[in-house]
Amino acid sequence: MKFVMTLIAATIIAAPAIAAPDGATLYQEKTCWSCHGKDGKKTLTPAFPKIAGQNAAYAEQQMKDIKSGARANGQAAAMKGVMELVNDEEIKALADYLSKLK
């Protein structure tokens, strides 16, 4: 039994840490930049919001609402397909990244 516990402990310690998703990388990979601009400031059209510096909690909730369908106004339809490509952890990383853009 002691051997099994030692083996389990060693496995946990040796397991590589799972890195949190990187918001900047996701912003590029999920093509956010194509509508919101490479810096979140210069959008494709005036109808799309500038998102640089947005409050992280607000941005996260808006993305979750678009994904769930709770928000279906304005340009939400344009984002619905993109939001299907991200999970909640990635949404949080994107929101944190956007909040740090100035």
Phi, psi and omega in degrees: 000319180297321178298316180297315179297320178296318179296317179296315179298317180295322179295317180296317181293320183280344182296133179293142178291140178274120183286141175292149180297148180265119183301319181296318179293316179298321180302322178282310185296323182271007176063027177303321183300332186295332177254323186264357180088155185297337180245007180076008184247329184246102187274163179299316176222160178298343180289337180271138183284149169282129187244356178297131177080005180296145176304129186299315181296320179295312181299317179300314181295320179298316179296318178295320179294321177295316181299317183280343183095357178297329175248119182223030180252175176053233182266016182302324180298324179294330182268343186306313180297321180292321182293339176290344183271354184237148176261177184298323179294321178290323176299316179298317179297318178297314181298317178297316179299312181299322182294338181268351177285136179236000000 
